[in-house]
Short mmCIF file of C-alpha atoms in Angstrom, two decimals:
data_model
loop_
_atom_site.label_atom_id
_atom_site.label_comp_id
_atom_site.label_asym_id
_atom_site.label_seq_id
_atom_site.Cartn_x
_atom_site.Cartn_y
_atom_site.Cartn_z
CA MET A 48 -26.33 -20.78 -11.38
CA ALA A 49 -29.56 -22.69 -11.69
CA PHE A 50 -32.66 -20.87 -10.95
CA THR A 51 -34.79 -21.73 -8.10
CA PHE A 52 -38.20 -20.44 -7.39
CA PRO A 53 -38.63 -17.99 -4.46
CA GLN A 54 -39.59 -19.87 -1.14
CA GLY A 55 -43.51 -19.91 -0.74
CA LEU A 56 -44.13 -18.43 -4.25
CA ALA A 57 -47.87 -19.20 -5.48
CA PRO A 58 -47.74 -21.55 -8.25
CA GLU A 59 -49.71 -19.08 -10.24
CA LEU A 60 -46.87 -16.63 -10.22
CA TYR A 61 -44.27 -18.70 -11.73
CA PRO A 62 -44.18 -16.89 -14.97
CA LEU A 63 -43.12 -13.82 -13.07
CA ALA A 64 -40.73 -15.60 -10.56
CA TRP A 65 -37.46 -14.26 -12.21
CA LEU A 66 -38.87 -10.74 -11.23
CA VAL A 67 -38.70 -11.64 -7.53
CA GLY A 68 -36.20 -9.76 -5.51
CA SER A 69 -34.39 -6.29 -5.34
CA TRP A 70 -33.09 -4.70 -8.39
CA GLN A 71 -31.02 -1.43 -8.79
CA GLY A 72 -29.43 0.45 -11.72
CA GLU A 73 -29.22 3.59 -14.07
CA GLY A 74 -31.74 4.91 -16.78
CA MET A 75 -32.38 7.74 -19.04
CA LEU A 76 -35.43 10.10 -19.05
CA GLU A 77 -36.57 12.03 -22.01
CA TYR A 78 -39.81 13.76 -22.91
CA PRO A 79 -40.91 16.63 -24.86
CA GLY A 80 -41.20 19.49 -22.48
CA ILE A 81 -39.24 17.69 -19.84
CA PRO A 82 -35.06 18.28 -19.74
CA SER A 83 -33.38 14.81 -20.38
CA SER A 84 -31.68 13.32 -17.39
CA GLY A 85 -29.78 10.32 -16.05
CA PHE A 86 -31.24 8.52 -13.24
CA VAL A 87 -30.90 5.99 -10.72
CA GLN A 88 -33.66 3.32 -9.81
CA ASN A 89 -34.43 1.05 -7.09
CA VAL A 90 -37.03 -1.66 -7.80
CA THR A 91 -38.34 -4.44 -5.54
CA PHE A 92 -40.85 -7.33 -6.42
CA ASP A 93 -41.71 -9.25 -3.26
CA HIS A 94 -44.73 -11.54 -2.01
CA ASP A 95 -46.39 -12.85 1.01
CA GLY A 96 -47.49 -16.17 -0.51
CA GLY A 97 -50.54 -14.58 -2.31
CA PRO A 98 -51.33 -15.02 -5.94
CA TYR A 99 -49.85 -11.62 -6.49
CA LEU A 100 -46.29 -9.78 -6.57
CA ARG A 101 -46.13 -6.38 -4.37
CA TYR A 102 -44.04 -3.96 -6.53
CA GLU A 103 -42.24 -0.60 -5.69
CA SER A 104 -40.17 1.58 -7.74
CA THR A 105 -38.23 4.68 -6.66
CA ILE A 106 -36.34 7.07 -9.18
CA TYR A 107 -33.69 9.59 -8.27
CA LEU A 108 -32.45 11.95 -10.99
CA THR A 109 -28.73 12.49 -11.82
CA PRO A 110 -28.73 15.41 -14.33
CA GLY A 111 -25.05 15.68 -14.43
CA GLU A 112 -24.51 11.97 -15.62
CA GLN A 113 -25.64 10.46 -18.92
CA PRO A 114 -25.40 6.78 -18.26
CA GLU A 115 -25.12 4.47 -21.40
CA VAL A 116 -28.33 2.50 -21.38
CA PRO A 117 -28.36 -0.23 -23.94
CA ASN A 118 -31.37 0.09 -26.47
CA PRO A 119 -34.05 -1.88 -24.54
CA MET A 120 -36.11 -2.48 -27.84
CA ALA A 121 -33.00 -4.10 -29.50
CA GLN A 122 -32.59 -6.31 -26.31
CA PHE A 123 -36.38 -7.41 -26.41
CA GLU A 124 -36.08 -8.11 -30.25
CA ALA A 125 -33.29 -10.21 -29.53
CA LEU A 126 -35.32 -12.22 -26.72
CA ASP A 127 -38.13 -12.51 -29.46
CA LYS A 128 -35.61 -14.00 -32.00
CA ALA A 129 -34.17 -16.43 -29.69
CA GLN A 130 -37.35 -17.47 -27.98
CA GLY A 131 -40.47 -16.42 -29.75
CA SER A 132 -43.09 -14.33 -27.88
CA GLY A 133 -46.73 -13.05 -28.71
CA SER A 134 -47.53 -9.41 -28.37
CA VAL A 135 -50.03 -6.89 -27.32
CA GLU A 136 -51.43 -3.75 -29.07
CA ALA A 137 -52.07 -0.48 -27.42
CA GLY A 138 -55.35 -0.32 -26.16
CA ALA A 139 -48.03 6.75 -16.22
CA GLU A 140 -46.60 8.28 -14.52
CA LEU A 141 -44.87 11.72 -14.69
CA GLY A 142 -42.50 12.44 -11.65
CA ALA A 143 -43.45 15.10 -9.21
CA GLY A 144 -40.11 16.56 -8.78
CA ALA A 145 -38.34 19.23 -10.46
CA ILE A 146 -34.81 18.11 -12.59
CA GLU A 147 -32.20 19.47 -10.35
CA THR A 148 -29.66 18.32 -8.06
CA ASP A 149 -29.24 19.88 -4.50
CA ALA A 150 -26.60 21.90 -3.28
CA LYS A 151 -24.18 18.86 -2.59
CA GLY A 152 -25.09 17.62 -6.36
CA GLU A 153 -26.71 14.26 -4.85
CA PRO A 154 -29.59 12.75 -6.94
CA VAL A 155 -32.79 14.37 -6.21
CA PHE A 156 -36.20 12.43 -5.94
CA TRP A 157 -38.37 12.37 -9.04
CA SER A 158 -41.06 9.59 -8.81
CA THR A 159 -42.23 6.68 -6.81
CA GLU A 160 -44.91 4.28 -7.47
CA THR A 161 -46.31 1.21 -5.86
CA GLY A 162 -48.68 -1.65 -7.11
CA TYR A 163 -49.55 -5.41 -7.46
CA TRP A 164 -48.97 -7.87 -10.54
CA ARG A 165 -50.89 -10.76 -10.68
CA ILE A 166 -51.56 -13.62 -13.21
CA ALA A 167 -55.31 -13.00 -14.53
CA PRO A 168 -57.63 -15.97 -13.65
CA GLU A 169 -58.80 -16.31 -16.99
CA PRO A 170 -56.51 -15.99 -20.13
CA HIS A 171 -57.17 -12.69 -22.21
CA GLU A 172 -58.48 -12.86 -25.71
CA GLY A 173 -55.59 -13.24 -28.24
CA VAL A 174 -52.84 -14.06 -25.75
CA PRO A 175 -50.69 -17.14 -26.80
CA ALA A 176 -50.91 -20.46 -25.17
CA ASP A 177 -47.38 -20.45 -23.91
CA HIS A 178 -47.76 -16.86 -22.16
CA ALA A 179 -49.66 -15.81 -18.96
CA SER A 180 -52.17 -13.20 -19.20
CA LEU A 181 -51.26 -10.13 -16.60
CA GLU A 182 -53.38 -7.52 -14.71
CA VAL A 183 -51.27 -4.59 -13.05
CA LEU A 184 -52.24 -1.82 -10.63
CA LEU A 185 -49.99 0.91 -9.94
CA SER A 186 -50.59 4.16 -8.23
CA ASP A 187 -48.15 7.14 -7.60
CA PRO A 188 -48.12 10.07 -5.19
CA ALA A 189 -48.38 12.71 -8.17
CA GLY A 190 -52.23 11.70 -8.29
CA ARG A 191 -52.52 8.94 -10.56
CA VAL A 192 -53.62 5.19 -10.54
CA SER A 193 -53.16 2.97 -13.79
CA VAL A 194 -54.48 -0.36 -14.64
CA TYR A 195 -52.50 -2.34 -16.96
CA LEU A 196 -53.21 -5.44 -19.15
CA GLY A 197 -50.28 -7.48 -20.43
CA ILE A 198 -48.57 -10.83 -21.31
CA ALA A 199 -45.71 -12.61 -19.59
CA GLY A 200 -43.57 -15.53 -21.03
CA ASN A 201 -39.89 -16.42 -22.02
CA GLY A 202 -38.40 -13.80 -19.71
CA LYS A 203 -40.21 -10.68 -21.34
CA VAL A 204 -43.54 -8.66 -20.24
CA GLN A 205 -45.39 -6.42 -22.26
CA LEU A 206 -48.06 -3.92 -20.70
CA VAL A 207 -50.52 -1.93 -22.06
CA SER A 208 -52.43 0.67 -19.94
CA ASP A 209 -56.17 -0.09 -19.84
CA LEU A 210 -57.26 2.82 -17.43
CA ILE A 211 -55.52 5.82 -16.20
CA ALA A 212 -57.48 7.72 -13.40
CA ARG A 213 -56.28 10.91 -11.88
CA THR A 214 -56.88 13.70 -9.26
CA ALA A 215 -58.19 17.10 -10.41
CA THR A 216 -54.70 18.31 -10.11
CA ALA A 217 -52.58 15.71 -11.57
CA VAL A 218 -50.71 15.98 -15.00
CA GLU A 219 -52.92 14.08 -17.77
CA VAL A 220 -51.44 10.88 -19.00
CA SER A 221 -53.73 9.34 -21.41
CA ALA A 222 -51.90 5.96 -22.50
CA SER A 223 -48.73 4.09 -21.34
CA LYS A 224 -46.76 1.03 -22.79
CA ARG A 225 -43.92 -0.86 -20.70
CA MET A 226 -41.91 -3.78 -21.79
CA TYR A 227 -39.43 -5.82 -19.04
CA GLY A 228 -37.16 -8.10 -20.19
CA ASN A 229 -34.55 -10.51 -18.33
CA VAL A 230 -31.35 -9.75 -20.67
CA ASN A 231 -28.41 -12.12 -19.38
CA GLY A 232 -29.84 -11.76 -15.54
CA ASP A 233 -30.17 -8.03 -15.86
CA LEU A 234 -33.76 -6.30 -15.73
CA MET A 235 -34.27 -4.03 -18.76
CA TRP A 236 -37.21 -2.01 -19.01
CA VAL A 237 -38.72 0.59 -21.04
CA GLN A 238 -41.52 2.80 -20.87
CA SER A 239 -43.52 5.10 -23.46
CA LEU A 240 -46.35 7.67 -22.59
CA ALA A 241 -48.76 9.62 -24.49
CA ALA A 242 -49.11 12.69 -22.34
CA PHE A 243 -49.00 16.72 -22.57
CA GLY A 244 -50.89 16.29 -25.73
CA GLN A 245 -48.11 14.36 -27.27
CA PRO A 246 -48.14 10.88 -29.36
CA MET A 247 -47.19 7.71 -27.78
CA GLN A 248 -43.17 7.86 -27.60
CA ASP A 249 -40.44 6.72 -25.02
CA TYR A 250 -40.19 8.27 -21.73
CA VAL A 251 -37.92 6.26 -19.99
CA SER A 252 -35.51 3.45 -20.11
CA ALA A 253 -32.96 1.63 -17.71
CA THR A 254 -30.94 -1.43 -17.01
CA LEU A 255 -31.12 -2.87 -13.41
CA LYS A 256 -28.97 -5.68 -11.67
CA ARG A 257 -30.28 -7.90 -9.16
CA ILE A 258 -29.11 -6.92 -5.39
CA GLU A 259 -27.88 -10.06 -3.80
CA ASP A 260 -29.00 -10.58 -0.09
#
């Protein structure tokens, strides 16, 4: 099926057009000090005609399940080899829920975040000419607001945290990286964190499929 740009999408957002819509899938969560767990995730990118995408993500843990999630980095490396891309160097989000299921064994809420993605009005220094510069603002109810800078092109997005602010009671996250990729029509993504005094390392990865209207 030929790709068509979403109706009314601002031309500035064409490098992110493939993200627009609703996605659902499974992933794995693992980090020092946090028991590993499977999860299900719902993600939506939508727009109102303005020069930005609205973003919302919700994750529910499924500790009794261990979904097979393809290695996102291998998938992204395949994208690079097939299409070529630039990269960005390192310059958060931890859930507020407990890792457990309810009495019926149903998935339990772990985290949610909302925000805005936009193409920067001026290219960031060092970004390849065939890629778009991104500015992403995300917030979560665990008490953090994160600003990411990044690049998008050839079905791939790379983000690096530029600022992570938190309330006095929020868990400290010092840095974060994210990668998103369009792999055979699926949305694959991985996030790494530096938190709890730990160095930057993988936190979550998932494969999401588009939910058709």
